CSV table of C-alpha atoms in Angstrom, one decimal:
chain,number,residue,atom,x,y,z
A,30,MET,CA,41.4,6.3,-43.3
A,31,THR,CA,37.6,5.9,-42.0
A,32,ARG,CA,34.7,5.5,-44.2
A,33,PRO,CA,32.4,9.2,-44.1
A,34,PRO,CA,28.9,8.2,-42.6
A,35,LEU,CA,26.2,7.8,-44.8
A,36,LEU,CA,23.8,9.9,-45.7
A,37,ILE,CA,20.6,9.9,-46.5
A,38,GLU,CA,18.1,12.7,-47.8
A,39,SER,CA,15.6,10.6,-49.3
A,40,PRO,CA,12.1,9.7,-47.7
A,41,GLN,CA,11.8,7.3,-50.3
A,42,ASN,CA,15.2,5.7,-49.6
A,43,PRO,CA,14.5,2.1,-47.7
A,44,GLN,CA,16.4,2.3,-45.1
A,45,PHE,CA,14.7,5.3,-43.7
A,46,LYS,CA,11.7,3.7,-44.4
A,47,LEU,CA,12.3,0.7,-42.6
A,48,TRP,CA,13.3,2.9,-39.6
A,49,GLU,CA,10.2,4.7,-39.5
A,50,SER,CA,8.0,1.5,-39.4
A,51,ALA,CA,10.0,1.2,-36.3
A,52,LEU,CA,7.2,4.5,-34.9
A,53,ASP,CA,4.0,1.5,-34.4
A,54,GLY,CA,3.7,-1.9,-33.0
A,55,ARG,CA,2.5,-3.3,-36.8
A,56,GLY,CA,6.0,-2.6,-37.8
A,57,LEU,CA,8.3,-3.1,-35.8
A,58,LYS,CA,6.1,-6.9,-35.7
A,59,LYS,CA,6.6,-6.6,-39.2
A,60,ASN,CA,10.1,-5.6,-39.6
A,61,GLY,CA,12.2,-5.9,-36.5
A,62,LYS,CA,13.8,-2.7,-35.6
A,63,PHE,CA,12.8,-0.7,-33.1
A,64,LEU,CA,14.5,3.3,-32.1
A,65,LEU,CA,15.6,3.7,-28.7
A,66,ALA,CA,15.4,8.1,-28.0
A,67,GLY,CA,16.9,9.9,-25.1
A,68,LEU,CA,19.5,11.1,-23.4
A,69,LYS,CA,20.1,8.8,-20.7
A,70,THR,CA,18.7,5.8,-22.2
A,71,VAL,CA,21.2,6.2,-25.9
A,72,PRO,CA,25.1,6.2,-24.6
A,73,GLU,CA,23.5,4.0,-21.7
A,74,ALA,CA,22.1,1.2,-23.8
A,75,LEU,CA,25.5,1.7,-26.3
A,76,ARG,CA,27.9,1.2,-23.0
A,77,GLN,CA,25.7,-1.0,-21.7
A,78,HIS,CA,23.8,-3.3,-24.5
A,79,PRO,CA,26.0,-2.9,-27.5
A,80,ASP,CA,25.0,-5.9,-29.3
A,81,ARG,CA,21.6,-4.4,-29.9
A,82,PHE,CA,21.9,-2.5,-32.3
A,83,GLU,CA,22.9,-1.6,-35.5
A,84,ARG,CA,23.1,1.7,-36.2
A,85,LEU,CA,23.6,5.8,-34.9
A,86,LEU,CA,21.2,8.2,-36.2
A,87,PHE,CA,22.1,11.9,-36.3
A,88,THR,CA,21.5,15.0,-38.0
A,89,ASP,CA,24.5,17.1,-36.8
A,90,PRO,CA,27.5,15.2,-36.9
A,91,ALA,CA,28.3,17.4,-33.6
A,92,GLN,CA,25.8,15.5,-32.7
A,93,ILE,CA,27.8,12.7,-32.1
A,94,ALA,CA,31.3,14.4,-31.9
A,95,GLY,CA,34.0,12.5,-29.2
A,96,TRP,CA,31.6,10.0,-29.4
A,97,ARG,CA,33.2,6.3,-29.1
A,98,LEU,CA,31.0,4.0,-31.5
A,99,PRO,CA,31.5,-0.1,-30.6
A,100,PRO,CA,32.4,-2.2,-33.8
A,101,GLY,CA,28.9,-2.9,-35.4
A,102,ILE,CA,26.9,0.3,-34.8
A,103,GLU,CA,27.3,2.1,-37.9
A,104,PRO,CA,27.1,6.0,-37.4
A,105,VAL,CA,24.1,7.6,-40.1
A,106,GLN,CA,23.6,11.1,-40.3
A,107,LEU,CA,19.9,12.0,-41.6
A,108,ALA,CA,18.5,15.3,-43.6
A,109,PRO,CA,17.1,16.8,-40.8
A,110,ALA,CA,13.1,16.7,-41.6
A,111,LEU,CA,14.2,13.1,-41.7
A,112,PHE,CA,15.2,12.6,-38.6
A,113,ARG,CA,12.4,15.2,-36.8
A,114,ALA,CA,10.1,12.2,-38.3
A,115,LEU,CA,12.2,9.4,-36.4
A,116,ASP,CA,12.7,11.7,-33.3
A,117,VAL,CA,9.4,11.4,-32.1
A,118,SER,CA,9.6,12.5,-28.2
A,119,GLY,CA,11.8,15.9,-29.9
A,120,THR,CA,15.1,14.7,-28.0
A,121,ASN,CA,17.4,16.2,-30.4
A,122,PHE,CA,19.2,13.7,-30.0
A,123,PRO,CA,21.2,10.4,-31.8
A,124,LEU,CA,18.5,8.0,-32.2
A,125,LEU,CA,19.4,4.4,-31.9
A,126,VAL,CA,18.5,1.5,-34.4
A,127,GLY,CA,18.3,-2.0,-32.6
A,128,ASN,CA,16.7,-5.6,-33.5
A,129,VAL,CA,13.5,-6.2,-31.9
A,130,PRO,CA,14.0,-9.6,-30.0
A,131,ARG,CA,12.4,-12.8,-30.7
A,132,LEU,CA,10.0,-13.7,-27.7
A,133,PRO,CA,9.6,-17.0,-27.0
A,134,VAL,CA,6.2,-18.1,-26.3
A,135,ILE,CA,5.3,-19.0,-23.0
A,136,ASP,CA,4.6,-22.8,-21.3
A,137,LEU,CA,2.2,-21.8,-17.9
A,138,ASN,CA,1.6,-25.4,-18.2
A,139,GLN,CA,5.5,-25.0,-16.9
A,140,PRO,CA,5.8,-23.9,-13.1
A,141,PRO,CA,6.5,-20.1,-12.8
A,142,GLN,CA,9.9,-19.4,-12.6
A,143,GLY,CA,10.7,-16.5,-10.2
A,144,LEU,CA,9.1,-13.7,-9.9
A,145,GLU,CA,6.7,-13.6,-13.6
A,146,LEU,CA,4.3,-10.6,-14.6
A,147,LEU,CA,1.3,-11.5,-16.8
A,148,CYS,CA,-0.2,-8.4,-18.4
A,149,ALA,CA,-2.3,-7.1,-21.3
A,150,LEU,CA,-1.8,-3.2,-21.0
A,151,GLY,CA,-2.5,-2.3,-23.7
A,152,ASP,CA,-1.7,1.3,-23.6
A,153,PRO,CA,2.7,1.5,-24.4
A,154,SER,CA,3.5,4.3,-22.0
A,155,ASN,CA,1.8,1.8,-18.6
A,156,LEU,CA,3.8,-0.8,-20.7
A,157,GLY,CA,7.0,0.9,-20.0
A,158,ALA,CA,6.7,2.3,-16.8
A,159,LEU,CA,5.4,-1.6,-15.4
A,160,LEU,CA,8.8,-3.0,-17.2
A,161,ARG,CA,10.7,-0.3,-15.8
A,162,SER,CA,9.4,-1.5,-12.1
A,163,ALA,CA,9.5,-4.7,-13.3
A,164,ALA,CA,13.2,-5.1,-13.6
A,165,ALA,CA,13.9,-2.3,-10.1
A,166,PHE,CA,12.5,-4.6,-8.4
A,167,GLY,CA,13.8,-8.0,-9.8
A,168,ALA,CA,10.5,-9.5,-11.4
A,169,SER,CA,13.1,-11.1,-14.5
A,170,ARG,CA,10.5,-12.1,-16.2
A,171,VAL,CA,7.3,-10.5,-18.1
A,172,VAL,CA,4.6,-13.0,-20.0
A,173,LEU,CA,2.6,-10.5,-22.8
A,174,LEU,CA,-0.5,-12.0,-23.0
A,175,GLU,CA,-2.2,-11.2,-25.7
A,176,GLY,CA,-3.3,-8.2,-26.3
A,177,ALA,CA,-0.3,-5.8,-24.4
A,178,ALA,CA,1.1,-3.0,-26.0
A,179,HIS,CA,4.2,-4.3,-28.4
A,180,PRO,CA,7.2,-3.4,-25.9
A,181,TYR,CA,9.8,-1.6,-28.0
A,182,HIS,CA,7.0,0.8,-29.4
A,183,PRO,CA,8.8,4.0,-28.9
A,184,LYS,CA,6.4,4.7,-26.1
A,185,CYS,CA,7.1,2.0,-24.5
A,186,LEU,CA,11.1,2.6,-24.4
A,187,ARG,CA,10.7,5.8,-23.4
A,188,ALA,CA,8.8,5.5,-19.6
A,189,ALA,CA,11.1,2.0,-19.6
A,190,SER,CA,14.5,3.6,-19.1
A,191,ASN,CA,16.2,0.3,-21.1
A,192,ALA,CA,13.8,-2.2,-19.0
A,193,GLN,CA,14.1,-4.5,-21.9
A,194,PHE,CA,17.5,-5.2,-22.3
A,195,SER,CA,17.8,-6.7,-18.3
A,196,LEU,CA,14.1,-8.2,-18.4
A,197,THR,CA,13.2,-11.8,-20.0
A,198,LEU,CA,10.1,-10.9,-22.4
A,199,LEU,CA,7.9,-13.8,-23.1
A,200,ARG,CA,4.8,-13.9,-25.4
A,201,GLY,CA,1.6,-15.5,-23.5
A,202,PRO,CA,-1.8,-16.9,-24.4
A,203,ARG,CA,-5.2,-15.0,-24.7
A,204,TRP,CA,-6.1,-13.6,-20.9
A,205,ALA,CA,-8.9,-16.7,-21.0
A,206,GLU,CA,-6.3,-19.4,-21.2
A,207,VAL,CA,-4.0,-17.9,-18.3
A,208,ASN,CA,-7.0,-19.3,-15.7
A,209,ALA,CA,-5.5,-22.6,-16.2
A,210,ALA,CA,-1.3,-21.6,-15.5
A,211,ALA,CA,0.7,-23.2,-13.0
A,212,GLY,CA,0.7,-21.5,-10.2
A,213,PRO,CA,1.4,-20.2,-7.7
A,214,LEU,CA,-0.7,-17.5,-9.0
A,215,CYS,CA,-1.4,-13.9,-7.8
A,216,ALA,CA,-3.5,-11.1,-8.7
A,217,LEU,CA,-4.1,-7.5,-7.4
A,218,ASP,CA,-7.2,-6.8,-6.0
A,219,GLY,CA,-8.7,-3.9,-3.6
A,220,GLY,CA,-10.4,-6.5,-1.3
A,221,GLY,CA,-7.4,-9.1,-0.8
A,222,THR,CA,-5.3,-10.2,1.2
A,223,ASP,CA,-2.7,-7.0,2.8
A,224,LEU,CA,0.4,-7.4,1.0
A,225,THR,CA,2.8,-6.6,3.6
A,226,ARG,CA,1.7,-9.9,4.9
A,227,PHE,CA,2.0,-12.0,2.5
A,228,ASP,CA,4.7,-14.7,2.4
A,229,TRP,CA,6.1,-14.4,-0.7
A,230,PRO,CA,7.2,-17.8,-2.8
A,231,ARG,CA,10.7,-17.8,-4.5
A,232,ASP,CA,8.2,-18.5,-8.1
A,233,LEU,CA,5.3,-16.8,-8.9
A,234,ARG,CA,3.0,-15.9,-11.2
A,235,LEU,CA,1.7,-12.4,-10.4
A,236,ILE,CA,-1.3,-11.5,-12.9
A,237,LEU,CA,-2.2,-7.8,-13.4
A,238,GLY,CA,-5.8,-6.7,-14.4
A,239,GLU,CA,-6.7,-5.0,-17.3
A,240,GLU,CA,-6.9,-1.3,-17.2
A,241,GLY,CA,-9.9,-0.5,-15.5
A,242,GLN,CA,-11.4,-3.8,-15.5
A,243,GLY,CA,-9.2,-5.8,-13.0
A,244,ILE,CA,-8.9,-9.6,-12.6
A,245,PRO,CA,-11.2,-11.7,-13.7
A,246,ALA,CA,-13.9,-13.4,-11.4
A,247,ASP,CA,-13.4,-16.5,-12.4
A,248,CYS,CA,-9.7,-16.3,-12.1
A,249,PRO,CA,-8.3,-18.9,-9.4
A,250,ALA,CA,-5.3,-16.4,-8.3
A,251,LEU,CA,-4.5,-15.6,-5.1
A,252,ARG,CA,-6.0,-12.0,-4.1
A,253,LEU,CA,-3.4,-9.1,-2.6
A,254,SER,CA,-3.9,-5.6,-2.1
A,255,VAL,CA,-1.7,-2.9,-0.8
A,256,PRO,CA,-3.1,-1.3,2.9
A,257,THR,CA,-4.2,2.5,1.8
A,258,THR,CA,-5.7,5.1,4.0
A,259,GLY,CA,-9.1,4.3,2.4
A,260,HIS,CA,-9.1,8.4,1.3
A,261,VAL,CA,-9.2,7.3,-2.1
A,262,GLU,CA,-10.9,4.5,-3.5
A,263,SER,CA,-8.1,2.3,-5.4
A,264,LEU,CA,-4.3,2.9,-6.6
A,265,ASN,CA,-3.0,3.7,-9.5
A,266,ALA,CA,-2.2,0.1,-11.1
A,267,THR,CA,1.4,1.5,-12.3
A,268,VAL,CA,2.2,2.5,-8.6
A,269,ALA,CA,-0.3,-1.0,-7.0
A,270,VAL,CA,2.3,-3.5,-9.1
A,271,SER,CA,5.4,-1.2,-8.5
A,272,VAL,CA,4.5,-1.4,-4.8
A,273,ALA,CA,3.8,-5.0,-4.8
A,274,LEU,CA,6.6,-5.5,-6.2
A,275,PHE,CA,9.0,-2.8,-4.2
A,276,ALA,CA,6.9,-4.9,-1.2
A,277,ARG,CA,8.5,-8.3,-2.3
A,278,PHE,CA,12.2,-7.2,-3.2
A,279,ALA,CA,11.8,-5.2,0.5
A,280,ALA,CA,10.4,-8.1,2.3
A,281,ILE,CA,12.7,-10.8,0.7
A,282,ARG,CA,16.6,-9.7,-0.3
B,28,MET,CA,-44.2,20.7,-8.8
B,29,THR,CA,-40.7,19.8,-9.6
B,30,ARG,CA,-38.7,23.0,-11.9
B,31,PRO,CA,-37.7,21.3,-15.3
B,32,PRO,CA,-33.8,21.5,-15.6
B,33,LEU,CA,-31.9,25.0,-17.4
B,34,LEU,CA,-31.2,24.3,-20.7
B,35,ILE,CA,-28.2,26.0,-22.7
B,36,GLU,CA,-28.3,25.9,-26.2
B,37,SER,CA,-25.5,29.1,-26.6
B,38,PRO,CA,-21.2,28.7,-26.7
B,39,GLN,CA,-22.3,32.6,-25.9
B,40,ASN,CA,-24.1,31.6,-22.6
B,41,PRO,CA,-22.4,33.8,-20.2
B,42,GLN,CA,-22.3,29.9,-17.4
B,43,PHE,CA,-21.5,27.8,-20.0
B,44,LYS,CA,-18.1,30.2,-20.4
B,45,LEU,CA,-17.3,30.6,-17.2
B,46,TRP,CA,-17.2,26.3,-17.1
B,47,GLU,CA,-15.2,26.4,-20.0
B,48,SER,CA,-13.1,28.7,-18.1
B,49,ALA,CA,-12.0,25.3,-15.6
B,50,LEU,CA,-10.1,23.8,-18.9
B,51,ASP,CA,-7.0,25.3,-17.6
B,52,GLY,CA,-4.9,27.0,-15.6
B,53,ARG,CA,-5.3,30.5,-16.0
B,54,GLY,CA,-9.2,30.4,-15.8
B,55,LEU,CA,-9.5,28.2,-12.7
B,56,LYS,CA,-7.5,30.6,-10.9
B,57,LYS,CA,-9.0,33.4,-12.8
B,58,ASN,CA,-13.2,32.1,-12.0
B,59,GLY,CA,-12.9,29.0,-9.1
B,60,LYS,CA,-15.1,27.1,-10.9
B,61,PHE,CA,-13.7,23.6,-11.3
B,62,LEU,CA,-15.3,20.4,-13.6
B,63,LEU,CA,-14.8,16.5,-12.3
B,64,ALA,CA,-15.3,13.8,-14.4
B,65,GLY,CA,-16.3,10.2,-13.8
B,66,LEU,CA,-17.9,7.2,-14.0
B,67,LYS,CA,-16.0,6.4,-10.7
B,68,THR,CA,-15.4,9.7,-9.4
B,69,VAL,CA,-18.2,11.7,-9.6
B,70,PRO,CA,-21.0,9.6,-7.8
B,71,GLU,CA,-18.8,9.2,-5.2
B,72,ALA,CA,-18.3,12.7,-5.1
B,73,LEU,CA,-21.4,13.3,-4.9
B,74,ARG,CA,-21.8,11.2,-1.9
B,75,GLN,CA,-18.9,11.9,-0.3
B,76,HIS,CA,-18.9,15.4,-0.5
B,77,PRO,CA,-22.1,16.9,-1.7
B,78,ASP,CA,-20.7,20.7,0.0
B,79,ARG,CA,-18.3,21.0,-3.0
B,80,PHE,CA,-20.6,21.2,-5.5
B,81,GLU,CA,-22.8,23.3,-7.2
B,82,ARG,CA,-23.9,22.0,-10.7
B,83,LEU,CA,-24.3,18.4,-12.1
B,84,LEU,CA,-24.2,19.0,-16.0
B,85,PHE,CA,-25.6,16.0,-18.6
B,86,THR,CA,-27.1,16.6,-22.7
B,87,ASP,CA,-29.0,14.0,-21.6
B,88,PRO,CA,-31.7,13.4,-19.3
B,89,ALA,CA,-31.5,9.7,-19.6
B,90,GLN,CA,-27.9,9.9,-18.0
B,91,ILE,CA,-29.2,11.5,-14.6
B,92,ALA,CA,-32.5,9.5,-14.7
B,93,GLY,CA,-32.9,8.0,-10.4
B,94,TRP,CA,-30.1,10.0,-9.3
B,95,ARG,CA,-31.0,12.0,-6.6
B,96,LEU,CA,-28.9,15.4,-6.0
B,97,PRO,CA,-28.7,16.8,-2.8
B,98,PRO,CA,-29.7,20.5,-2.1
B,99,GLY,CA,-27.7,22.7,-3.2
B,100,ILE,CA,-26.4,20.7,-6.6
B,101,GLU,CA,-28.8,22.1,-9.3
B,102,PRO,CA,-28.8,20.0,-12.3
B,103,VAL,CA,-28.4,22.1,-16.0
B,104,GLN,CA,-28.8,20.4,-19.4
B,105,LEU,CA,-26.2,21.6,-21.8
B,106,ALA,CA,-26.6,20.7,-25.4
B,107,PRO,CA,-24.6,18.1,-27.1
B,108,ALA,CA,-22.2,20.1,-28.7
B,109,LEU,CA,-21.4,22.2,-25.2
B,110,PHE,CA,-21.6,19.3,-23.2
B,111,ARG,CA,-18.8,17.7,-25.1
B,112,ALA,CA,-16.5,20.6,-25.0
B,113,LEU,CA,-16.4,20.1,-21.2
B,114,ASP,CA,-16.3,16.7,-21.0
B,115,VAL,CA,-12.4,16.8,-21.7
B,116,SER,CA,-12.0,13.0,-21.4
B,117,GLY,CA,-15.4,12.0,-23.2
B,118,THR,CA,-17.2,9.9,-20.1
B,119,ASN,CA,-19.6,10.9,-21.7
B,120,PHE,CA,-21.9,11.2,-17.6
B,121,PRO,CA,-22.6,13.7,-16.2
B,122,LEU,CA,-20.1,16.3,-15.0
B,123,LEU,CA,-19.5,18.0,-12.2
B,124,VAL,CA,-19.1,21.9,-11.3
B,125,GLY,CA,-17.3,22.3,-7.8
B,126,ASN,CA,-15.9,25.5,-6.1
B,127,VAL,CA,-11.8,25.5,-6.2
B,128,PRO,CA,-11.3,26.5,-2.7
B,129,ARG,CA,-8.9,28.8,-1.4
B,130,LEU,CA,-5.6,27.1,-1.1
B,131,PRO,CA,-3.9,28.5,2.2
B,132,VAL,CA,-0.1,29.9,2.3
B,133,ILE,CA,2.1,27.5,4.1
B,134,ASP,CA,4.5,29.2,6.3
B,135,LEU,CA,7.7,26.9,6.4
B,136,ASN,CA,9.6,28.7,9.2
B,137,GLN,CA,6.8,26.1,11.1
B,138,PRO,CA,7.7,22.6,11.5
B,139,PRO,CA,5.9,20.1,9.8
B,140,GLN,CA,2.5,18.6,11.0
B,141,GLY,CA,2.1,14.8,9.8
B,142,LEU,CA,3.7,14.2,6.4
B,143,GLU,CA,3.9,17.1,4.4
B,144,LEU,CA,4.9,16.7,0.9
B,145,LEU,CA,6.5,19.7,-0.9
B,146,CYS,CA,6.6,19.8,-5.4
B,147,ALA,CA,6.2,21.4,-7.7
B,148,LEU,CA,5.2,19.0,-10.5
B,149,GLY,CA,3.7,21.3,-13.5
B,150,ASP,CA,2.5,18.1,-15.3
B,151,PRO,CA,-0.7,18.4,-14.4
B,152,SER,CA,-1.1,14.5,-14.8
B,153,ASN,CA,1.7,13.6,-13.1
B,154,LEU,CA,0.3,16.0,-9.6
B,155,GLY,CA,-2.6,14.3,-10.0
B,156,ALA,CA,-1.3,11.1,-9.6
B,157,LEU,CA,0.7,11.9,-6.5
B,158,LEU,CA,-2.0,13.4,-4.7
B,159,ARG,CA,-3.6,10.2,-6.0
B,160,SER,CA,-0.4,8.1,-3.6
B,161,ALA,CA,-0.4,10.7,-1.2
B,162,ALA,CA,-3.7,10.2,0.2
B,163,ALA,CA,-3.1,6.9,-0.7
B,164,PHE,CA,-0.9,6.7,2.2
B,165,GLY,CA,-1.5,9.0,4.8
B,166,ALA,CA,0.1,12.2,4.1
B,167,SER,CA,-2.4,14.5,5.4
B,168,ARG,CA,-0.7,18.1,3.4
B,169,VAL,CA,1.3,18.7,0.1
B,170,VAL,CA,2.4,22.0,-0.5
B,171,LEU,CA,2.5,23.4,-4.4
B,172,LEU,CA,5.7,25.1,-4.6
B,173,GLU,CA,5.3,27.6,-7.5
B,174,GLY,CA,5.5,26.0,-11.2
B,175,ALA,CA,3.0,23.5,-9.8
B,176,ALA,CA,0.2,22.7,-12.2
B,177,HIS,CA,-3.0,23.6,-11.1
B,178,PRO,CA,-4.7,20.9,-8.6
B,179,TYR,CA,-8.5,21.0,-9.7
B,180,HIS,CA,-6.7,20.8,-13.2
B,181,PRO,CA,-9.0,18.2,-15.7
B,182,LYS,CA,-5.9,16.3,-15.7
B,183,CYS,CA,-5.3,16.5,-12.2
B,184,LEU,CA,-8.6,16.0,-11.1
B,185,ARG,CA,-8.6,12.7,-13.5
B,186,ALA,CA,-5.1,10.9,-12.4
B,187,ALA,CA,-6.2,12.3,-8.7
B,188,SER,CA,-9.7,9.8,-8.1
B,189,ASN,CA,-10.9,12.4,-6.3
B,190,ALA,CA,-7.7,12.8,-3.5
B,191,GLN,CA,-8.6,16.5,-3.7
B,192,PHE,CA,-11.3,16.0,-1.6
B,193,SER,CA,-9.4,14.2,1.7
B,194,LEU,CA,-5.8,16.4,0.7
B,195,THR,CA,-4.7,19.4,2.7
B,196,LEU,CA,-3.6,21.8,0.0
B,197,LEU,CA,-1.4,24.3,0.1
B,198,ARG,CA,0.7,27.1,-1.6
B,199,GLY,CA,4.3,27.0,-0.8
B,200,PRO,CA,6.9,29.7,-1.8
B,201,ARG,CA,9.2,29.4,-5.1
B,202,TRP,CA,11.9,26.7,-4.7
B,203,ALA,CA,14.9,28.7,-3.5
B,204,GLU,CA,13.1,29.2,-0.4
B,205,VAL,CA,12.6,25.4,0.4
B,206,ASN,CA,16.3,25.2,1.5
B,207,ALA,CA,15.2,27.6,4.9
B,208,ALA,CA,12.6,25.5,5.6
B,209,ALA,CA,11.6,24.2,9.3
B,210,GLY,CA,12.8,20.8,9.4
B,211,PRO,CA,12.9,17.9,9.3
B,212,LEU,CA,13.9,17.7,6.2
B,213,CYS,CA,14.3,14.2,3.2
B,214,ALA,CA,14.2,14.5,-0.3
B,215,LEU,CA,14.2,10.8,-2.7
B,216,ASP,CA,17.8,10.8,-4.6
B,217,GLY,CA,18.7,7.6,-5.7
B,218,GLY,CA,22.4,7.4,-3.9
B,219,GLY,CA,20.4,8.1,-0.8
B,220,THR,CA,20.3,6.4,2.1
B,221,ASP,CA,17.8,3.6,1.7
B,222,LEU,CA,14.7,4.3,3.1
B,223,THR,CA,13.8,1.1,4.3
B,224,ARG,CA,15.7,1.2,6.8
B,225,PHE,CA,15.5,4.9,8.2
B,226,ASP,CA,13.0,5.8,11.3
B,227,TRP,CA,10.1,7.6,10.4
B,228,PRO,CA,9.6,11.2,12.4
B,229,ARG,CA,5.9,11.8,13.1
B,230,ASP,CA,6.0,15.5,11.4
B,231,LEU,CA,8.3,15.8,8.1
B,232,ARG,CA,8.8,17.9,5.2
B,233,LEU,CA,9.5,15.4,1.9
B,234,ILE,CA,10.5,17.3,-0.6
B,235,LEU,CA,10.2,16.0,-4.7
B,236,GLY,CA,12.6,17.0,-7.2
B,237,GLU,CA,12.0,18.5,-10.3
B,238,GLU,CA,10.8,16.5,-12.8
B,239,GLY,CA,13.7,15.3,-14.8
B,240,GLN,CA,15.8,17.3,-12.2
B,241,GLY,CA,15.8,16.0,-8.5
B,242,ILE,CA,16.8,18.4,-6.1
B,243,PRO,CA,19.1,21.0,-6.0
B,244,ALA,CA,22.5,20.0,-4.2
B,245,ASP,CA,22.5,23.0,-1.5
B,246,CYS,CA,18.5,21.8,-0.4
B,247,PRO,CA,19.9,20.9,3.2
B,248,ALA,CA,17.2,17.8,3.7
B,249,LEU,CA,18.7,14.1,4.3
B,250,ARG,CA,18.7,12.0,1.5
B,251,LEU,CA,16.4,8.8,1.4
B,252,SER,CA,16.6,6.3,-1.9
B,253,VAL,CA,14.2,3.3,-2.8
B,254,PRO,CA,16.2,0.6,-2.7
B,255,THR,CA,16.6,-1.1,-6.1
B,256,THR,CA,18.2,-4.4,-7.9
B,257,GLY,CA,20.0,-1.4,-9.8
B,258,HIS,CA,19.2,-2.9,-13.8
B,259,VAL,CA,17.5,0.7,-14.5
B,260,GLU,CA,19.0,3.3,-13.6
B,261,SER,CA,16.0,5.0,-12.1
B,262,LEU,CA,12.7,4.3,-11.0
B,263,ASN,CA,9.7,6.7,-12.5
B,264,ALA,CA,8.9,9.9,-10.4
B,265,THR,CA,5.4,9.0,-9.3
B,266,VAL,CA,6.7,5.3,-8.6
B,267,ALA,CA,9.6,6.3,-6.8
B,268,VAL,CA,7.3,8.7,-3.7
B,269,SER,CA,4.7,6.4,-4.3
B,270,VAL,CA,7.0,3.5,-2.8
B,271,ALA,CA,8.4,6.1,-0.5
B,272,LEU,CA,5.3,6.6,1.2
B,273,PHE,CA,3.7,3.4,0.9
B,274,ALA,CA,6.8,2.5,3.2
B,275,ARG,CA,6.6,5.1,6.0
B,276,PHE,CA,2.5,3.9,5.8
B,277,ALA,CA,3.6,0.2,6.4
B,278,ALA,CA,6.3,0.9,8.7
B,279,ILE,CA,4.1,2.9,11.1
B,280,ARG,CA,0.6,2.1,11.3
């Protein structure tokens, strides 16, 4: 006989409080649980990355009628108010609870492996968009410098479309130490070499400037730029890096 | 002797109310004034597009000390609370008041002129990001289908980085009528032809699907797709179109 799913109705329930802590960076760091939401991303993650998750949260049993859950993922029913508190994007669709993987610390004295992106993007939506493009265009490692948003923040997950699960995410040092990283080092910059004429090495560290600030002047990276008409002063930062990643992907594949 | 600038202190002032109406799409449409904010975009617009503007709003005379205003742009001082009400992005930097240009209606029976982008993006920030990439990569005309956000909405201006002033913006029909538009017609779609192998015609209509919905199945446009690793199910919509525009720009220049 199948057990009926656990039902949680109290906002004081310790499990619920644990999941609630996944809604901000501090709780994510402290408790190591994250919440995945999304009509496309939740079924895809269940299919492709079941080992990352341990609970499926829902409020109305009709939401999961006909779902086959992999072993190791337990369904948990929440009172409507509790579910809504966790479903911050308002998907009204089951949520997955996962375990935040340990992010190893990179040793930047070692040479890069494949295309490594180094960034300190503090806005979780911007970081998520970057991770999505990184996964789409074959940047296998993303190094999160001090000050970067948490990669499992709900807004980052929402923007990344499950990119977290196919990338290797690493923790990096503070910004100032990047200058001493082993190369080749490149950075995007409006005044740099046209990247369509760049001969992309197989292994490379691509450094992304901070939002609105760019790359420190003393950073010894080769500056690359996306060619444009010049009709706007600069590209959106996510667009610029996505175009660079695409250009490399199209050139080397 | 130079006149001291006008000072407005009452939220009931008709001029102030006119400018306040520029903060949403309805007021923009009714009164035809827009507000440009931004530490980079305001000085750039003053320099490059002075004829688009009629007032410079500030609250502290120190904000405009040393500024040389072109004739036709009158400085107006606002009480701090009034200024803050208009400075919705919190730039604490002078704001320009401009006149929304008339957006001509396009006749889609006529063939395209250059690269025309057709879209109905309802989110003003997404539309602004698109306009920025359109201007950067040489899409000279953008056709706003029924349901598109107002291109002079503050959020759209903020994301577009003055792209509005170098593009030709046109009003288009409702979505259903696009199927009958004169071609060549293309659309971005995950399952289409690899766009790096596409021979871009000089004149082309590129149709962008609605957010999260894509292109209607009966739309007779050639489907183009951005090649990816396949590690994420799809690209961010702004990233996808920006990459497509870049690929065309890099191929034809």
